[in-house]
């Protein structure tokens, strides 16, 4: 018998009930009992949904008040000093939210939140544990045991989920004196023992231990630590399933297969090539759990294809076969049934978490009772869905494919090399040294949001909406002229989001109403879905930018989102490669760049905020990614004359690994984040001799603080030590849409003054 289980279910609720309750609690509108009641109802509902779908072992421990890594930190007592209550009081829900969100304290000075970072290559963010060299570990949080109790009381068979000790340590960072965090494992392990014993006493049989770092390039000491760690845990009670996901085990496959545990889960969606190799490596006593339903995308599973793998596995491992989603369903939207406005055909191609559970159960059942009529019917339906997608003219656009096929190598080359282009650009643009600009967006006031919303709801006519946006543009242009900025922007008032705004205007994208996925804490995102060949039916931004340019004699910069970012922040297709989708996007955006040029726009910025985060988890896969990502950017940027200046923007600061690819993108100007790292990141640009122009952000837009002129002058002087002055631009770290106008204007006044001071420096030297 194959068994259907789940690695984790989304916690937010089909209507984002958790988000609403958290935010109400933070505002003081809901008390703790009320918040806890919402959590309890969500857990009960989610277990029931999974059980109804046919999942036999339900996850517990996938619920979190903010983030599952943070829950573990509380469980282990990894609570930084600044959040510790006086005496040895146990942490409370207040402690948890303080660690997540920081406290700005009236009396005691407050404490900054723990750092947040991306969970592997997903868009989920976790709170980074902070370890000190003498880090004590102490069982300090009862949530897991309480939730097991809760599930048992509801009559469920459960499998608690914990993050494995090595992955937990890997995710954290050391504070204070430098030390090897791997040394902490000896002290941490007894807690896993305690937890397993308590769970066993509660009548639990299986525990799932997530060790996704087994899909990374691990240093040898970490590999060695796996064997040691699991040898030690072996004597503790419970059957143990080690779960890996987000990639293949590759060189860690033998190690993972050989660990002294009772089962191993593999992600066969991301790394199908691990099968059938694993069959030869898995010891004869071990459960093999195969992740065949994609936990990270929205498409229905091709049941027949997955079943083929399962049947093969079943022949070899027999009763020891389990079926699951590839990873926790935390990364899928909750329930497709909620989508009441999606047309029937598109809807028939999709599956969210609830539907994915049913797919997992069906696959197990298809192994166990291949002749059951329900199984036959489901397979028949799955076949029909696959066939309809494969042939649908809504997906397959011959003209898009033909255009892509006709792309030549020179289409992704500018006409002349940078050295020649820049001369022509400087002559035409006539900018001072240290030209000043901003990254694109200006404060998104509530008036702007209300106007957009009213327009969407049909309460504002096209003419009135256009006038409202025009008035925002006039306001932004006037302010920029008064500030004395050199290259102006229109301010992006018409944009809800840098990806969605463009996705809505492209053919080949679909939008859900309720397809929310947790990003961090109470924040959820609703990515657009690429379902078909992508194209641009008409110009997307030209009218706005042209209007903005008509208001000023200064240079107006056109503002677009690049192909890699469009792809990374959408749910992609699974029937064609990411590279093909990026190239289709590139051609669509290229048309917009060309149209902007034709409309008289002389600078076009193409944002690639997600370029670096697209890097694969394994280094060996970097080269291929960087090749196609760079190529896609070039393809979209190379349709213009030498005189037209292409900017790109990336709002982060770790470039060391990818600087050569950034240079290969061949943008004339790149603006990046640097103020928070005190220009340190420019090291990368120095070592490699980045050839084109750079605007290292001189102030941090994430904080309302207004930096003084001298501060920015200092940063700029530092930058001139690494980058020739004639190639430097002056700009903030990122867009200003989350800021308010007063602090924005104040900061930009200082920024313009700083640029002028740098110009005086140069004049004196010159
Ligand atoms: N042009 C965008 C803005 O200013 C860039 C945003 C980003 O890089 N995240 O808002
Ligand atoms: Zn940015």
XYZ file of C-alpha atoms and ligand atoms in Angstrom:
777
model
C 0.000 0.000 0.000
C 1.309 3.427 -0.884
C 0.546 6.036 1.746
C -0.511 9.642 1.046
C 0.999 12.255 3.336
C 1.629 15.960 3.309
C 4.745 17.920 4.248
C 2.876 21.076 5.261
C -0.251 23.060 4.475
C -0.536 26.852 4.008
C -1.314 28.498 7.310
C -2.787 31.786 6.142
C -6.342 30.518 5.504
C -8.310 30.658 2.271
C -9.348 34.246 3.016
C -6.106 35.242 4.733
C -7.813 34.915 8.103
C -4.458 34.618 9.869
C -3.178 37.852 8.383
C -6.295 39.701 9.392
C -6.181 38.320 12.937
C -2.450 39.068 13.364
C -2.859 42.627 12.204
C -5.910 43.153 14.390
C -3.944 41.791 17.338
C -1.021 44.107 16.657
C -3.380 47.068 16.512
C -4.943 46.058 19.805
C -8.282 45.319 18.166
C -8.174 41.596 18.955
C -7.024 40.094 22.248
C -4.708 37.119 22.595
C -7.555 34.720 23.236
C -9.207 35.914 20.044
C -6.011 35.485 18.064
C -5.439 32.011 19.455
C -9.015 31.061 18.595
C -8.432 32.038 14.966
C -5.284 29.891 14.890
C -7.122 26.938 16.388
C -9.963 27.227 13.878
C -7.550 27.444 10.976
C -5.609 24.387 12.094
C -8.790 22.391 12.608
C -10.109 23.441 9.204
C -6.832 22.634 7.478
C -6.517 19.179 8.986
C -10.087 18.418 8.019
C -9.545 19.624 4.450
C -6.480 17.429 4.087
C -8.209 14.432 5.614
C -11.242 14.866 3.375
C -8.906 15.016 0.408
C -7.496 11.617 1.392
C -4.247 12.539 3.153
C -3.521 9.818 5.694
C -0.759 11.368 7.782
C -1.435 15.019 8.538
C 1.330 17.510 9.298
C 1.456 19.304 12.652
C 3.984 22.036 13.263
C 3.355 23.687 9.908
C 1.262 26.338 11.612
C 3.216 29.355 12.854
C 2.228 32.691 14.340
C 4.761 34.396 12.137
C 7.337 31.995 10.732
C 8.254 28.375 11.365
C 11.954 29.094 11.849
C 11.062 31.641 14.510
C 8.882 29.036 16.219
C 11.917 26.765 16.386
C 14.035 29.529 17.881
C 11.466 29.909 20.639
C 11.208 26.152 21.075
C 14.967 25.909 21.602
C 15.150 29.058 23.697
C 17.269 30.826 21.046
C 16.058 34.245 22.127
C 18.513 37.106 21.831
C 19.235 38.988 25.001
C 17.382 42.089 23.800
C 14.074 40.222 23.820
C 14.528 38.411 27.096
C 12.148 39.121 29.890
C 13.718 39.800 33.281
C 14.016 36.770 35.509
C 13.484 33.425 33.871
C 9.977 33.991 32.654
C 9.125 31.833 29.639
C 8.717 33.624 26.315
C 5.219 34.678 25.356
C 3.430 35.511 22.157
C 4.620 39.083 22.789
C 8.202 37.823 22.778
C 7.585 36.062 19.489
C 6.134 39.113 17.771
C 8.850 41.329 19.228
C 11.514 39.095 17.708
C 9.698 39.229 14.384
C 8.825 42.902 14.266
C 11.088 44.656 16.750
C 9.878 46.872 19.544
C 10.039 50.603 19.578
C 9.904 51.088 23.249
C 8.730 54.032 25.256
C 10.606 53.030 28.395
C 13.415 50.612 27.672
C 14.944 51.762 24.420
C 13.378 49.109 22.217
C 14.981 46.314 20.265
C 15.427 45.794 16.560
C 13.749 42.822 14.919
C 15.666 39.739 13.907
C 16.963 39.832 10.387
C 14.765 38.338 7.713
C 15.955 36.509 4.647
C 14.712 34.353 1.822
C 13.874 30.707 2.530
C 16.084 28.962 -0.004
C 14.988 29.984 -3.498
C 11.369 30.745 -2.583
C 9.697 34.078 -1.980
C 9.019 33.107 1.628
C 11.157 34.915 4.217
C 12.225 33.496 7.556
C 13.655 35.115 10.662
C 17.323 34.386 10.998
C 18.230 32.745 14.333
C 21.008 34.505 16.238
C 23.532 32.284 17.985
C 26.097 33.310 20.539
C 29.239 31.263 21.173
C 27.903 30.099 24.522
C 24.367 29.694 23.207
C 22.282 27.769 25.724
C 19.423 25.629 24.407
C 16.406 24.994 26.523
C 12.945 23.739 25.664
C 10.977 26.968 25.988
C 7.837 26.744 23.888
C 4.991 24.246 24.046
C 3.284 24.964 20.742
C 4.160 21.736 18.960
C 2.941 19.531 21.804
C -0.221 21.554 22.212
C -1.025 21.291 18.544
C -0.416 17.548 18.523
C -2.821 17.324 21.441
C -5.306 19.435 19.550
C -5.113 17.216 16.467
C -5.427 14.056 18.519
C -8.479 15.447 20.242
C -9.985 15.922 16.796
C -9.263 12.299 16.009
C -6.443 12.821 13.506
C -3.381 10.707 12.810
C -0.550 13.186 12.653
C 3.097 13.454 11.787
C 4.769 16.415 13.526
C 7.180 18.400 11.364
C 10.401 19.862 12.721
C 13.272 21.604 11.013
C 16.280 19.339 11.315
C 19.135 20.350 13.620
C 21.618 20.904 10.810
C 19.288 22.947 8.636
C 18.292 24.998 11.671
C 21.912 25.771 12.508
C 22.744 26.448 8.865
C 19.997 29.069 8.663
C 21.213 31.006 11.666
C 24.044 33.445 12.088
C 26.623 33.927 14.750
C 26.700 37.006 16.955
C 29.569 38.388 18.964
C 32.876 36.574 18.782
C 33.319 34.624 15.615
C 32.871 30.872 15.987
C 31.754 27.853 14.009
C 28.026 27.412 14.525
C 28.370 23.744 13.691
C 29.953 23.369 17.125
C 26.541 24.075 18.612
C 25.060 20.840 17.338
C 26.235 18.809 20.340
C 24.347 21.107 22.656
C 21.287 21.346 20.447
C 20.735 17.630 19.897
C 19.511 16.785 23.399
C 16.548 19.074 22.715
C 15.527 17.015 19.719
C 15.741 14.007 22.036
C 13.468 15.708 24.547
C 11.013 16.702 21.846
C 10.882 13.224 20.347
C 10.343 11.658 23.754
C 7.518 14.019 24.553
C 5.902 13.360 21.187
C 6.267 9.619 21.681
C 4.550 9.947 25.039
C 1.722 11.692 23.232
C 1.296 8.644 21.033
C 3.016 9.993 17.924
C 4.566 7.370 15.637
C 6.330 9.350 12.890
C 8.168 12.666 12.896
C 9.190 14.541 9.749
C 12.607 16.145 10.011
C 13.165 18.740 7.292
C 16.748 18.924 6.082
C 16.481 20.897 2.838
C 20.156 21.862 3.073
C 20.871 18.383 1.732
C 19.969 19.906 -1.638
C 22.765 22.506 -1.331
C 26.514 22.417 -1.908
C 27.614 21.548 1.613
C 31.084 21.996 3.053
C 32.658 18.686 3.999
C 32.296 19.310 7.769
C 28.571 19.748 7.356
C 28.315 16.528 5.412
C 30.224 14.735 8.118
C 27.995 16.260 10.730
C 24.936 14.620 9.175
C 26.110 11.129 9.908
C 27.184 11.966 13.438
C 23.997 13.851 14.217
C 21.647 11.191 13.003
C 23.637 8.427 14.655
C 23.079 10.237 17.911
C 19.392 10.795 17.233
C 18.930 7.163 16.301
C 18.491 6.062 19.876
C 15.674 8.530 20.425
C 12.117 7.313 19.967
C 9.833 7.872 16.936
C 10.157 6.781 13.358
C 11.972 9.500 11.479
C 11.356 10.731 7.959
C 14.084 13.041 6.699
C 12.556 15.415 4.160
C 14.550 17.149 1.434
C 13.180 19.542 -1.164
C 13.857 22.426 -3.562
C 16.459 20.466 -5.451
C 18.294 17.237 -6.055
C 20.567 15.602 -3.518
C 23.293 14.995 -6.114
C 26.536 14.411 -4.226
C 24.569 14.143 -0.969
C 22.325 11.354 -2.231
C 24.371 8.505 -0.803
C 24.749 10.358 2.468
C 21.017 11.044 2.739
C 20.012 7.536 1.724
C 22.339 6.032 4.293
C 21.298 8.081 7.333
C 20.096 5.857 10.168
C 16.466 7.002 9.930
C 13.307 5.273 8.809
C 12.416 7.205 5.705
C 13.592 9.731 3.125
C 11.567 12.234 1.124
C 12.783 13.442 -2.266
C 11.565 16.310 -4.438
C 11.038 14.675 -7.814
C 9.428 17.793 -9.280
C 12.543 19.930 -9.047
C 14.937 17.048 -9.488
C 13.294 14.164 -11.359
C 16.726 12.792 -12.260
C 17.114 11.471 -8.706
C 14.807 8.739 -9.781
C 15.433 5.873 -10.333
C 18.984 6.269 -8.927
C 17.576 6.421 -5.421
C 16.100 2.934 -5.767
C 19.589 1.454 -5.879
C 20.842 3.499 -2.966
C 17.992 3.165 -0.503
C 18.495 0.549 2.241
C 15.886 -2.202 2.193
C 14.248 -1.192 5.448
C 13.547 2.413 4.533
C 10.381 4.232 3.521
C 10.727 6.158 0.272
C 8.551 9.255 0.046
C 8.271 10.690 -3.441
C 7.304 14.338 -3.945
C 5.467 14.247 -7.252
C 2.942 17.060 -6.936
C 4.537 20.480 -7.290
C 4.225 22.382 -4.005
C 5.492 25.590 -5.567
C 3.343 26.169 -8.570
C -0.322 26.335 -9.496
C -0.650 23.766 -12.259
C -2.527 20.508 -12.072
C -0.291 17.509 -11.825
C 0.110 15.270 -14.846
C -1.171 12.254 -12.932
C -0.294 9.690 -15.552
C 3.307 10.761 -15.730
C 3.645 10.740 -11.959
C 1.901 7.422 -11.738
C 4.421 5.883 -14.060
C 7.185 6.815 -11.647
C 5.175 5.567 -8.708
C 4.428 2.208 -10.294
C 8.065 1.720 -11.035
C 8.952 2.622 -7.454
C 6.207 0.385 -6.139
C 7.616 -2.609 -7.956
C 10.904 -2.038 -6.208
C 10.008 -0.862 -2.716
C 6.478 -2.264 -2.400
C 4.794 -1.332 0.850
C 7.524 1.135 1.711
C 6.254 3.760 -0.713
C 4.799 7.117 0.335
C 3.460 9.895 -1.873
C 3.554 13.628 -1.102
C 3.808 17.083 -2.618
C 7.356 17.997 -3.600
C 7.681 20.364 -0.616
C 5.393 21.972 1.930
C 2.291 23.486 0.334
C 3.150 26.677 2.222
C 4.285 27.966 -1.163
C 0.985 27.336 -2.989
C -2.183 29.390 -2.874
C -4.855 27.776 -0.734
C -8.007 26.833 -2.585
C -8.845 27.043 -6.267
C -12.541 26.702 -5.476
C -12.423 30.281 -4.213
C -11.741 31.519 -7.754
C -15.212 32.422 -8.876
C -14.197 34.668 -11.731
C -11.717 32.549 -13.590
C -12.980 31.134 -16.853
C -13.694 27.421 -16.818
C -10.951 26.360 -19.175
C -8.153 28.179 -17.345
C -9.482 26.971 -14.040
C -9.450 23.375 -15.241
C -5.666 23.616 -15.659
C -4.957 24.769 -12.104
C -4.583 23.209 -8.663
C -3.945 25.003 -5.356
C -3.069 23.425 -2.007
C -6.464 21.842 -1.392
C -6.521 20.335 -4.870
C -2.911 19.223 -4.582
C -3.766 17.190 -1.496
C -6.416 15.403 -3.534
C -3.871 14.754 -6.275
C -1.439 13.228 -3.797
C -4.188 11.014 -2.390
C -5.302 10.000 -5.842
C -1.793 8.970 -6.813
C -1.484 6.756 -3.740
C -4.849 5.274 -4.458
C -3.938 4.640 -8.081
C -1.076 2.459 -6.867
C -3.218 0.658 -4.331
C -6.426 0.211 -6.317
C -5.601 0.811 -9.941
C -8.978 -0.454 -11.090
C -11.104 1.742 -8.822
C -13.560 3.708 -10.974
C -12.636 6.990 -9.241
C -9.017 6.386 -10.112
C -9.831 5.646 -13.706
C -12.017 8.736 -13.930
C -9.355 10.984 -12.397
C -6.693 9.680 -14.749
C -9.004 10.176 -17.678
C -9.654 13.745 -16.580
C -5.973 14.428 -16.063
C -5.263 13.138 -19.564
C -7.926 15.432 -20.953
C -6.473 18.456 -19.135
C -2.989 17.741 -20.408
C -4.286 17.293 -23.941
C -6.348 20.466 -23.872
C -3.381 22.504 -22.640
C -1.018 20.981 -25.149
C -3.306 21.974 -28.015
C -4.902 25.160 -26.749
C -4.609 28.159 -29.048
C -4.849 30.302 -25.925
C -1.452 28.960 -24.902
C 0.311 28.343 -28.150
C 0.754 31.400 -30.339
C 2.510 30.569 -33.607
C 3.449 34.213 -34.151
C 5.243 34.388 -30.774
C 7.101 31.168 -31.433
C 8.027 32.266 -34.944
C 9.342 35.589 -33.724
C 11.437 33.901 -31.071
C 12.803 31.442 -33.589
C 13.857 34.305 -35.838
C 15.925 36.061 -33.160
C 19.558 36.476 -34.217
C 22.640 36.803 -32.091
C 22.964 40.461 -33.082
C 19.474 41.199 -31.729
C 20.962 41.067 -28.248
C 23.880 43.337 -29.126
C 23.753 47.101 -28.963
C 24.899 48.706 -32.232
C 28.246 49.857 -30.813
C 30.326 49.037 -27.754
C 29.760 51.056 -24.591
C 32.795 53.284 -25.143
C 31.311 54.581 -28.391
C 27.731 54.737 -27.160
C 28.579 56.757 -24.107
C 30.214 59.481 -26.155
C 27.083 59.898 -28.249
C 24.858 59.711 -25.185
C 26.815 62.360 -23.317
C 26.684 64.652 -26.302
C 22.925 64.277 -26.595
C 21.945 64.246 -22.943
C 24.135 67.094 -21.856
C 24.223 66.146 -18.182
C 26.607 67.498 -15.529
C 29.146 65.299 -13.775
C 27.570 63.231 -11.006
C 24.125 63.410 -12.598
C 21.324 63.077 -10.082
C 18.243 60.908 -10.511
C 15.823 58.673 -8.576
C 14.907 55.025 -9.051
C 11.407 55.553 -10.383
C 8.576 55.608 -7.890
C 7.552 58.542 -5.743
C 5.405 58.327 -2.589
C 2.231 56.360 -3.195
C -0.161 58.520 -1.239
C -3.578 57.285 -0.192
C -5.081 59.636 -2.781
C -3.196 57.731 -5.481
C -4.278 54.356 -4.168
C -7.880 55.473 -3.873
C -7.915 56.788 -7.429
C -6.491 53.511 -8.770
C -8.987 51.527 -6.771
C -11.943 53.645 -7.878
C -10.853 53.266 -11.487
C -10.619 49.484 -11.137
C -14.059 49.319 -9.636
C -15.447 51.357 -12.469
C -16.246 54.277 -10.179
C -13.861 56.625 -11.948
C -14.028 57.243 -15.702
C -10.998 56.807 -17.918
C -10.856 60.556 -18.393
C -11.040 61.311 -14.674
C -8.509 58.632 -13.839
C -6.129 59.885 -16.513
C -6.453 63.402 -15.164
C -5.831 62.193 -11.599
C -2.633 60.458 -12.714
C -1.600 63.415 -14.860
C -1.944 65.647 -11.874
C 0.322 63.302 -9.871
C 2.849 63.407 -12.709
C 2.718 67.211 -12.831
C 3.273 67.302 -9.095
C 6.242 64.931 -9.306
C 7.808 66.808 -12.214
C 7.425 70.164 -10.523
C 9.048 68.901 -7.338
C 11.939 67.355 -9.232
C 12.533 70.522 -11.211
C 12.531 72.575 -8.035
C 14.929 70.156 -6.414
C 17.270 70.521 -9.370
C 17.431 66.821 -10.228
C 19.018 66.137 -13.608
C 17.172 63.096 -14.895
C 13.501 63.037 -13.976
C 10.955 60.238 -13.578
C 7.182 60.303 -13.859
C 6.730 58.716 -10.422
C 4.860 55.453 -11.208
C 1.591 56.583 -9.588
C -0.387 54.405 -12.007
C 1.405 51.219 -10.898
C 0.170 48.900 -8.197
C 3.217 46.700 -8.424
C 6.232 46.574 -10.701
C 5.368 43.134 -12.090
C 1.587 43.064 -12.000
C 1.312 46.384 -13.792
C 3.061 44.968 -16.844
C 1.639 41.458 -16.546
C -1.862 42.903 -16.800
C -0.986 44.432 -20.137
C 0.629 41.359 -21.654
C -1.107 38.457 -23.388
C -0.341 35.119 -21.776
C -0.822 36.090 -18.123
C -3.780 35.198 -15.919
C -4.724 36.622 -12.544
C -6.332 35.018 -9.555
C -8.475 36.776 -6.976
C -7.481 34.704 -3.983
C -4.187 33.093 -4.990
C -2.326 34.492 -1.988
C 0.932 33.009 -0.745
C 2.660 34.006 2.481
C 5.778 36.081 1.948
C 6.544 36.833 5.576
C 4.542 37.335 8.750
C 1.198 38.772 7.771
C 2.409 39.790 4.342
C 1.081 37.790 1.422
C 1.677 38.135 -2.301
C -0.548 37.145 -5.191
C 1.762 36.414 -8.090
C 0.427 36.632 -11.629
C 0.406 33.351 -13.541
C 2.103 32.892 -16.902
C -0.112 30.445 -18.736
C 0.678 30.937 -22.404
C 3.028 32.385 -24.980
C 3.673 35.992 -24.011
C 3.282 39.056 -26.161
C 2.527 42.753 -25.937
C -0.638 43.727 -27.772
C 0.030 47.459 -27.446
C 2.256 50.052 -25.804
C 2.096 49.906 -22.012
C 3.777 53.006 -20.652
C 4.399 55.305 -23.580
C 1.452 57.672 -23.062
C 2.335 58.317 -19.402
C 6.034 58.870 -20.055
C 5.372 61.040 -23.083
C 3.039 63.178 -21.042
C 5.668 63.505 -18.334
C 8.315 64.466 -20.890
C 6.008 67.101 -22.366
C 6.060 68.940 -19.037
C 9.789 69.495 -18.848
C 12.854 70.280 -20.878
C 14.915 67.997 -18.651
C 15.475 64.369 -19.614
C 12.563 62.105 -18.620
C 13.508 58.507 -17.893
C 11.145 55.754 -19.090
C 10.576 53.031 -16.519
C 10.090 49.305 -17.196
C 10.438 45.981 -15.405
C 12.871 43.512 -16.952
C 12.175 39.993 -18.211
C 14.007 38.132 -15.448
C 12.145 39.956 -12.692
C 8.815 39.511 -14.479
C 9.485 35.779 -14.578
C 10.877 35.346 -11.058
C 7.930 37.068 -9.424
C 5.260 35.196 -11.374
C 4.103 31.599 -11.307
C 5.790 30.263 -14.442
C 4.588 27.698 -16.966
C 5.793 24.158 -16.552
C 5.409 23.102 -20.162
C 8.231 25.294 -21.467
C 11.540 26.247 -19.901
C 12.082 29.400 -17.850
C 14.546 30.490 -20.492
C 11.912 30.467 -23.216
C 9.512 32.414 -21.026
C 12.220 34.968 -20.264
C 12.923 35.413 -23.966
C 9.263 35.912 -24.779
C 9.074 38.536 -22.045
C 12.246 40.099 -23.370
C 10.761 40.567 -26.826
C 7.577 42.071 -25.402
C 9.544 44.555 -23.312
C 11.903 45.257 -26.189
C 8.945 46.527 -28.185
C 8.141 48.906 -25.359
C 11.731 50.165 -25.179
C 11.698 50.818 -28.911
C 8.340 52.587 -28.703
C 9.614 54.796 -25.905
C 12.594 55.746 -28.006
C 10.331 56.521 -30.950
C 8.287 58.751 -28.643
C 11.383 60.841 -27.928
C 12.431 59.285 -24.628
C 16.220 59.291 -24.366
C 16.773 57.210 -21.230
C 14.956 53.978 -20.440
C 15.467 52.143 -17.157
C 14.742 48.413 -17.084
C 14.531 47.192 -13.491
C 15.923 43.763 -12.673
C 15.279 43.604 -8.939
C 15.113 39.793 -8.993
C 18.164 39.094 -11.129
C 20.345 37.879 -8.313
C 17.667 35.990 -6.418
C 17.112 33.856 -9.490
C 20.481 32.204 -8.897
C 20.026 28.434 -8.524
C 20.807 26.825 -5.179
C 23.657 24.796 -6.610
C 26.708 26.569 -7.947
C 27.009 24.140 -10.791
C 23.712 25.460 -12.154
C 24.694 29.134 -11.956
C 26.401 29.378 -15.309
C 23.401 28.289 -17.322
C 21.057 30.572 -15.423
C 23.330 33.576 -15.736
C 23.712 32.948 -19.447
C 20.027 32.976 -20.258
C 19.158 35.692 -17.747
C 21.827 38.014 -19.120
C 20.834 37.196 -22.666
C 17.160 37.947 -21.944
C 18.062 41.352 -20.550
C 20.238 42.154 -23.540
C 17.545 41.065 -25.908
C 15.072 43.468 -24.368
C 17.561 46.347 -24.189
C 19.257 46.174 -27.575
C 16.608 47.386 -29.983
C 17.585 51.044 -29.619
C 20.089 53.448 -31.129
C 23.437 54.140 -29.497
C 22.177 57.542 -28.378
C 19.464 56.026 -26.213
C 20.774 55.320 -22.759
C 19.701 52.097 -21.034
C 19.693 52.003 -17.246
C 19.046 49.041 -15.025
C 18.390 48.882 -11.311
C 19.053 46.168 -8.757
C 18.192 46.826 -5.156
C 20.662 44.738 -3.243
C 24.265 44.684 -2.475
C 25.863 41.301 -3.029
C 27.433 41.400 -6.423
C 30.717 39.608 -5.892
C 29.431 36.347 -7.310
C 27.719 37.747 -10.343
C 29.559 40.893 -11.284
C 30.732 39.536 -14.621
C 27.187 38.729 -15.655
C 26.019 42.145 -14.515
C 28.660 43.651 -16.734
C 27.644 41.339 -19.577
C 24.116 42.776 -19.385
C 25.784 45.839 -20.862
C 23.392 48.429 -19.472
C 24.858 51.901 -19.897
C 24.107 52.719 -16.266
C 23.329 50.501 -13.295
C 21.877 51.822 -10.049
C 22.332 49.631 -6.988
C 21.927 49.581 -3.236
C 25.033 50.552 -1.327
C 24.282 53.005 1.445
C 23.538 50.325 4.035
C 26.804 48.584 3.363
C 28.667 51.870 3.471
C 29.783 51.422 -0.152
C 31.529 48.177 0.771
C 29.885 46.417 -2.098
C 31.729 48.583 -4.541
C 34.655 46.286 -3.871
C 33.107 43.914 -6.369
C 33.004 46.717 -8.898
C 36.598 47.587 -8.250
C 38.081 44.106 -8.405
C 36.387 43.425 -11.669
C 36.746 46.895 -13.234
C 33.109 47.284 -14.062
C 33.206 49.064 -17.390
C 29.960 51.073 -17.544
C 28.407 53.815 -15.420
C 27.167 53.219 -11.863
C 24.839 54.920 -9.447
C 25.670 53.512 -6.012
C 22.674 54.383 -3.825
C 23.666 57.142 -1.401
C 20.773 56.806 0.978
C 18.599 54.067 2.391
C 14.983 54.480 1.356
C 13.812 51.780 3.771
C 13.851 54.194 6.666
C 12.126 57.554 7.066
C 15.370 59.013 8.372
C 16.615 61.981 6.343
C 20.361 61.647 5.801
C 22.437 64.794 5.909
C 24.343 66.160 2.933
C 27.728 65.476 4.496
C 26.887 61.838 5.037
C 26.156 61.455 1.344
C 29.214 63.447 0.346
C 31.294 61.048 2.406
C 29.781 58.025 0.692
C 30.282 59.561 -2.725
C 33.910 60.413 -2.022
C 34.368 56.829 -0.958
C 32.813 55.724 -4.226
C 35.177 57.942 -6.238
C 38.092 56.006 -4.786
C 36.845 52.905 -6.508
C 35.029 54.187 -9.573
C 36.175 56.996 -11.858
C 34.203 60.156 -11.140
C 33.026 60.554 -14.721
C 31.200 57.242 -14.482
C 29.321 57.942 -11.241
C 25.647 58.783 -10.833
C 23.952 60.030 -7.691
C 20.686 58.427 -6.601
C 18.897 56.768 -3.657
C 19.088 52.997 -3.048
C 15.657 52.160 -4.458
C 12.233 53.552 -5.364
C 10.515 55.947 -2.982
C 6.968 54.638 -3.116
C 6.857 53.554 0.524
C 8.049 56.942 1.758
C 6.095 60.124 2.470
C 6.690 63.360 0.578
C 8.213 65.514 3.337
C 11.098 63.143 4.115
C 11.528 62.399 0.401
C 11.943 66.041 -0.506
C 14.217 66.728 2.438
C 16.475 63.812 1.540
C 16.595 64.744 -2.139
C 17.505 68.363 -1.336
C 20.519 67.008 0.530
C 21.310 64.537 -2.219
C 21.370 67.245 -4.885
C 23.558 69.410 -2.632
C 25.925 66.468 -2.157
C 26.240 66.004 -5.920
C 27.022 69.715 -6.308
C 29.728 69.450 -3.708
C 31.287 66.540 -5.556
C 31.224 68.600 -8.756
C 33.122 71.346 -6.926
C 35.682 68.763 -5.748
C 36.251 67.742 -9.336
C 36.421 71.331 -10.572
C 39.095 72.122 -7.964
C 41.140 69.096 -8.912
C 40.538 69.509 -12.605
N 11.347 51.471 -10.433
C 10.934 50.774 -9.267
C 10.582 51.756 -8.163
O 11.181 52.756 -8.079
C 12.014 49.834 -8.769
C 11.553 49.024 -7.608
C 12.523 47.948 -7.176
O 13.617 47.854 -7.647
N 12.124 47.108 -6.261
O 9.711 51.548 -7.375
Zn 15.115 48.659 -5.941
